[in-house]
Structures are given as C-alpha cells and as structure tokens.
Amino acid sequence: MGTQVKDVVIKSDAPSALLLDKHADYIAAYGSKKDDYEYTLSEYLRMSGIYWGLTVMDLMGQLTRMNQQEISDFIKSCQHDCGGVSASIGHDPHVLYTLSAVQILSLYDNVNVLDVDKVVEYVRGLQQEDGSFAGDKWGEIDTRFSFCAVATLALLGRLDAINVDKAVEFVLSCMNFDGGFGCRPGSESHAGQIYCCTGFLSIAGQLHQVNADLLGWWLCERQLPSGGLNGRPEKLPDVCYSWWVLASLKIIGRIHWIDKSKLRSFILACQDEETGGFADRPGDMVDPFHTLFGVAGLSLLGEGQIKDVNPVLCMPEDVLERLGLHPDLLS
Amino acid sequence: MAETENEVEVLVQRVVKDINNAFKRNPNIDEIGLIPCPEVRYNRSPIVLVENKLGVESWCVKYLLPYVHNKLLLYRQRKQWLDREALVDITCTLLLLNPDFTTAWNVRKELLQCGALSPERDLYLGKLALTKFPKSPETWIHRRWILQQVLRECSSPGPDRKEQGDGDRHDAAEKTRLSEHLHRVLHEEMKVCADAAGRYPSNYNAWSHRIWVLQNMAPGNLKVLHDELSSMRQWVSMHVSDHSGFHYRQFLLKALVRELSQSLSSSSSPQHYHPQPSSNPSHSPHKANPHHQANGEATAAGPCPSPPSPEDLALVPALPQLFHQEVELCTDLIKSFPGHETLWCHRRHVFYLWHHWRRDHHYGQGFGSESPQPNHTDAGLSSHPHTACPGGVGLDRVQRRNGQAQEGQDAMEVDGVGVPDPRDTKRLKRGPPGPCPPALPSEHSFVASVLDSCRSPEQGRFALAYRKWLDSVIGQ
C-alpha cells in the first residue's frame, strides 16, 4: 500500500481554457462594495492588493479600466512624513507597501505623485549594520525586506542610496545547504523567500553567487504529480507558487527543468468559470492575489494572450523597458 | 435588517466592554474562537465565556470589526482622540478578530513604550490570537519586538543601585533573578511555538520564530540546544510530514556542532565550520564573525557566546553519537512511514552536516594529534561498509533511546589517539556500543535496502532521488 503524496487531483471537468475576459471583469469589480467586512479585514495590505489588481489588468491589456486618478490620490495620501508609504490611509508605513506604491506608479509612469527623495531616505534608513533591512521603524528583519528595498530603489533609479555590498552579504548569509534561502540566517528554505533573494541578487548584479544547479533542483522538486507547484516539501500545490518557484527558475536560467504543460494545466484548473479569477487550488475561492500569480505564471510559460512579465519585479516587461530596467537573468 | 448608526455604536461599545470584562473575570483564558451564530440577537451579549474559552458569536463580527477598525484609524489620523484605556480595549478586540492588522500592534508598541502596557500582557494577547490564527505573521513579528524589549530590560537593569557595600551582592542577586526570568520567558516561547505548530501543519512562522528565540535568547546554550533536540524527538515522530519541524532539528544539530567543535580545538575559530553548498566554487567563504556567521548562527542581540564549560560539555553526547542517533531516528521513520519526502530531506540535511563536519575536522583515518581533545569514536567511519550503520533498526529502539544516552556501555577501544581526556571517558561510558555515524557506502547500502523492500512507488522515487543527491552533491 503506497502513501498518498500530498497533492490535489484535478477533476476532468476543471477549466482548461484561459478565461481572460472573466478575470478582467472580476478585478474591475473587486472592492466596489467598500463596506464589505472582508474588504475591511484586508485593508492592512490594501496597497499591495491594488498592485496585484492593476498589474494583472495591465498584463491582460486592461489597465485603462481602472481609475488612475483615484488611485494616485490614494497613494499620495498614504505617504507619511518619514517618506514611507502605508497600505491604506491612516495605517502605518512599511517597506512592503512602499514598494507596492512605487510599482503602481511605475505602471502609470507617474512616480512623482510621491516625494521620491523622501522614499529613498526612508528605504536607506531601514538598512542595518549587517546589511539587512528592517520592514519599518520597529525593526523586524526579513530577506523579503531586502528585496523590497532594492526593488523600490531600482525602480526609482536610486540603488546607490544603500550599501549594496553589505546588503548582498546579508542575503548570502541566508543561503542554506540546499541552495535555497530563508527569511533570516538559519531559517528554512521557502519558495517565497527564494524568489525574494534571487530577485534581490539579480537587481544587485550578484546572481553568480547562487548555486543555480542546486537551487534549480530544489525548485523543480516542488512540482507535484498534479502539475502544480508547492513552496516546500510535503505542502499542497498553490497557484502563487507557480509564480514564486517559476520566476525563481527563470531568474536562475532553469525554467526548462519544470514540466511546463502540466503546470499550465494546473494553473488553468485554478480558474473559477463563474466568478472569474484564480484560487490557490482548483475549487477554492478566488482572490486578486492568486489571480495575478496565475496569470503571471502563464505569462512566464509563454502564454501568447498575456503580455510578457518580468520575473524579477513581477511587472509587465514593457513598463521596465520604458524605465530602462533590465535585471540580470542567468542563462 | 437595517441598523442605525447609533444601534451599531451601542452594540459595539457593549461588546468591547464585555470582552474586557471577560478577561478581568477570568485571567486564565487560553483560547479564542468564533461561534457560528448567524442570527442577530441584540438583547444578548455575543460574548461567551465557557471555562477558559472565549467565544464571539459570528453575527456581531460584521458590525464589530469595521466599527473598531475605523475608530482606531480615526485616532491614528488624529481626527479623534482615544485615551490609553480605550486604545488598549479597542486594539485588543481588533487583534483578536484580525491579528494581521499591523497598525493595531504598533499602537500597542507605543502604549508599551509609555508604560501603559506590560510586555506580559501583549505576549498573552498574542498567544491567544495564535490559538485561532496560528500562522499570523504580524503576531509573530510583534512577539519578537516584545521579546527584544524584554531582553533589553534584562541585560541592562534599572539604574537604581543600593549603596556601595551591598552593591556586589545585589548585582549578583539581580543577575540571577533576571536570568531566571529570561529562562521562564524562553520556555514559555517554546510552548507557544509548539502549540501553534500543532494547530497548523508545517507552520513556517511558528518554527522560524522558535529558531529566532534560541538565536537571540539562548545563543550557544548547549543545554537548551540539547534539551530541545531530545524533547522534539517524539513530536517529529508523530508529525512526519512536518518539514519545518525537521528543519528545526537540523538547526539544533548545526548549532550543537558549532558549539561542540569550538570546544574540541582550542585554536579553532568559527570559520572552520560554515556549511556552504558544496559545489559552488565562486562563492566566497563567509568572513568569520562570531556575531554573524553563515547559515544561521547569527545572534542578533546576544553577546558572543564563550566556549562551552566542561560542565556543559558533560551534559551532551559527543558529536558522532548525536549524528548516529539522528540518522537512526531518520531511518526508523523512513521505514515506518514510507513515502514521506520530509524524512528523506531530513536525511540529506543530516548527512550533509555530518559529511562536512568530518571533512572540516580532518576526520577519519589517521587524524593524529592536531586536536587537543581527541574524538574517541573514529571506529566504524568511512571505509568500513560492514561496520557502518546498517539502518535496519526497529521502532522499539527509538522509543527506548528517546534522546537519552544509554548507560553502562563498555568503553571503546580507540586507535591512534593521544591520552584520553577524563571527559571522553565519561562520554565513552555513556555511549552505545560502536556508534557508526553515516558514510557514503553505508548510505548507498541503505538506499539499496529500501529499494529492495519497499512497496510504495513514492518511497522508491524518494530513495532514488536521495541516491542521485548523494552522487551529485556529496560526490566522490
């Protein structure tokens, strides 16, 4: 008797065609009932939520359906005196939402809605002596914040504001024996953290420090019989890992180590034919987060109907082209 | 049913008061939960307290949350004043409903800084929130901030000192009190982590917090590291899919290796041991820095740990024995629970650690007299496939051993070693007969034996992947 490996089984009637129009409708209507209890629950990450929604709309060529003015005004009222940006009005600033804000404004080619110099000062001030980055003034250290810091500065063309070498030193100290990365030195390898660290190293021009074969192997072991990808051993597949894992593989030049067609089938099966949008796995409830990463994952797999997505910044390539940003990729 | 603004306000104020009173009535509340109850009932409190469980009837949450949420934000934008007590109550209610609301935790940080809250209270609130939301990243993050405040308090106690004559005695007593306090706090954290780990499988946030606590509150503490390794044995045996749980053991082993290696060679400096991926020639060796080493030895707040004392060393089995026990545990579990990727990953980690430690310490045949404290257990290593650990150990040995070294074994004959240190004799007496830590040939035999006997295709797949890993990553 064999063990049931943790995985999902894709039903035969699962969606197999890409329903882009439905997804665009879903995102365009999302959050229109702002008094919704669920909406309040997630207000603490609203800026990132807006970034997810706008980016996926742009990837689908539907950005114009969103209200640029309203969003720009919103972002402006979220920048604090310290320069940092908060997730929503009245919330506290944090590097996560500072990055999301800069990403959104980059889509609109309008970063000057913010006081850019103050943003740069805020990010610079988060760097610690050992090169790591805190998320905000309260001091939590995590490699995610290293990524947020350099991504923000790269989009603003101000990477020189921080000590890149020290930052690299810290991120490398989080590399584990399996080639992966965790949130802090000594932490377990995790696909999300790996994405942040490989993205970081790409922006910092230090991808050669990655053991691409070793890490690539760990990453492609994330693929399960259903075709979906998980984030760590013995976890269920999740569409957002189709992004974290796939983008990491693309960055280190090993995307061909994945069975692309099986992954594609898995991602498509995560669509909801009635409501539009993607869920974490087939049959579950959809949300904008998984919708972005499902569509972005499909883009990385070469889906013609979707714009090319940049694997480091998770933004349309044409936006980065306009900014003159070409983060390194290994081949 | 339409509710007027006033009705909502009255309801919410009552609920917030009821929650506050519940905590006053019962300071031992240990769990929170939502009671499915869709019917609105205005004349009955939606707050239910049964024994030590606090429940909120679900019907009120959709009024309660937006109201207190917006109230806090109005305060944050300086549009509406709230006094300290109101802030405490409101943030408490909010965070029990939505503990990822970062700003609410930050308000409490400020309250703590001005003395309106104690660290214990927020540790308690966080612990409660975790019973319902065991992953909540913001709860764990706030917890670490609180603990940093506690650490700071403990390392530089208050400025008021007694008069000169009593100074030293008071200092010593104060030091003991603080150290005992830290000890209690540490153990409470281990419990909170264990609880959260049990509520959600492979809970990355709980386990990475646990590691952070050890790194910051007990850096280089051999006893704590070893106690944790022992106490986790049973847990991981019952959670064989929990990759984070097994990673914790890898962390403990690595930390133990570092501490014990430092004691072995008086001239050894930390750079002798930094496990890097073996096949990356371009990776520059990490600079030695006792405060911040490769792969997780970073100690953010703690001082540089001094080499372990002889008393500490006597508490812990020698490294080869530790590895042997770990591999045995892994083998037992692999055989008892076929087809679990986590167990095979664990084996990779453990073997990698062992392999590199051996290499870094010139272990194996004829290592001679370089190290002042010689290892006594070179028997059974490297090139003896038949003395190598067979890996066919039954479950009962796991239960018996349970992390404790066995008593009353014969001292081993050791070749080519200098005068045995009395400490080694103690360890020799405690050790099992001829521990045989893993070696490449024994590992290949193990894979072969699994492939021969396994009936699970997944088990076969993982065994083959392990063999491939041995060949490509360990090589030679």
Short mmCIF file of N, CA and C in Angstrom, two decimals, chain B residues 10 47 50 52 87 94 106 114 119 129 135 150 161 194 213 215 252 256 269 277 302 357 363 387 394 418 436 472:
data_model
loop_
_atom_site.label_atom_id
_atom_site.label_comp_id
_atom_site.label_asym_id
_atom_site.label_seq_id
_atom_site.Cartn_x
_atom_site.Cartn_y
_atom_site.Cartn_z
N VAL B 10 -23.88 51.43 19.95
CA VAL B 10 -24.25 50.90 21.27
C VAL B 10 -23.81 49.43 21.38
N ILE B 47 -20.74 37.76 23.49
CA ILE B 47 -19.50 37.27 24.09
C ILE B 47 -19.84 36.12 25.04
N VAL B 50 -16.80 30.26 28.42
CA VAL B 50 -17.04 28.94 28.98
C VAL B 50 -15.72 28.38 29.44
N ASN B 52 -12.26 28.24 30.18
CA ASN B 52 -11.22 29.17 29.78
C ASN B 52 -11.28 29.53 28.30
N LEU B 87 -7.74 52.73 24.00
CA LEU B 87 -6.85 52.16 22.98
C LEU B 87 -6.52 50.71 23.29
N LEU B 94 -9.76 44.31 18.31
CA LEU B 94 -9.36 44.25 16.90
C LEU B 94 -8.44 43.09 16.62
N ASN B 106 1.16 48.09 16.32
CA ASN B 106 2.07 49.22 16.51
C ASN B 106 1.56 50.17 17.57
N CYS B 114 5.24 53.81 26.57
CA CYS B 114 4.93 54.85 27.56
C CYS B 114 4.42 54.26 28.85
N PRO B 119 4.93 44.03 28.83
CA PRO B 119 5.25 43.02 27.82
C PRO B 119 4.42 41.75 28.01
N ALA B 129 -4.30 35.10 20.32
CA ALA B 129 -4.58 35.28 18.89
C ALA B 129 -4.09 34.07 18.10
N LYS B 135 -0.80 30.98 12.24
CA LYS B 135 0.25 31.40 11.31
C LYS B 135 0.52 32.89 11.38
N VAL B 150 12.11 42.86 26.29
CA VAL B 150 12.38 42.08 27.50
C VAL B 150 13.88 41.82 27.62
N ARG B 161 20.75 51.67 42.22
CA ARG B 161 21.61 50.69 42.89
C ARG B 161 21.64 50.96 44.38
N ALA B 194 5.22 25.48 20.07
CA ALA B 194 4.78 24.10 19.94
C ALA B 194 3.27 24.04 19.73
N VAL B 213 14.09 32.72 18.65
CA VAL B 213 14.15 32.79 20.12
C VAL B 213 15.45 32.16 20.63
N GLN B 215 18.23 31.72 18.95
CA GLN B 215 19.36 32.51 18.48
C GLN B 215 19.55 33.76 19.32
N LEU B 252 19.12 22.76 15.24
CA LEU B 252 19.68 22.41 16.55
C LEU B 252 20.99 21.66 16.39
N LEU B 256 24.60 22.75 17.66
CA LEU B 256 25.36 21.89 18.56
C LEU B 256 26.73 21.60 17.97
N SER B 269 38.65 28.52 15.08
CA SER B 269 37.84 29.74 15.01
C SER B 269 36.62 29.41 14.19
N PRO B 277 26.98 25.46 0.32
CA PRO B 277 26.69 24.46 -0.72
C PRO B 277 28.00 23.95 -1.31
N GLY B 302 22.33 38.79 21.42
CA GLY B 302 23.13 38.20 22.48
C GLY B 302 24.60 38.49 22.32
N TRP B 357 31.29 18.18 8.47
CA TRP B 357 31.99 18.29 9.75
C TRP B 357 33.20 17.36 9.76
N TYR B 363 38.61 14.39 9.77
CA TYR B 363 38.18 13.22 10.50
C TYR B 363 38.49 11.96 9.70
N THR B 387 30.99 -2.39 9.11
CA THR B 387 30.79 -1.82 10.44
C THR B 387 29.87 -0.61 10.38
N GLY B 394 14.71 -1.34 14.32
CA GLY B 394 13.28 -1.34 14.56
C GLY B 394 12.84 -0.15 15.39
N GLY B 418 45.67 10.17 21.30
CA GLY B 418 46.52 10.50 22.44
C GLY B 418 45.88 10.10 23.76
N CYS B 436 28.04 4.06 14.77
CA CYS B 436 28.55 4.12 13.42
C CYS B 436 27.83 5.20 12.66
N SER B 472 25.52 13.43 -6.83
CA SER B 472 25.85 14.75 -7.40
C SER B 472 26.32 15.76 -6.38
#
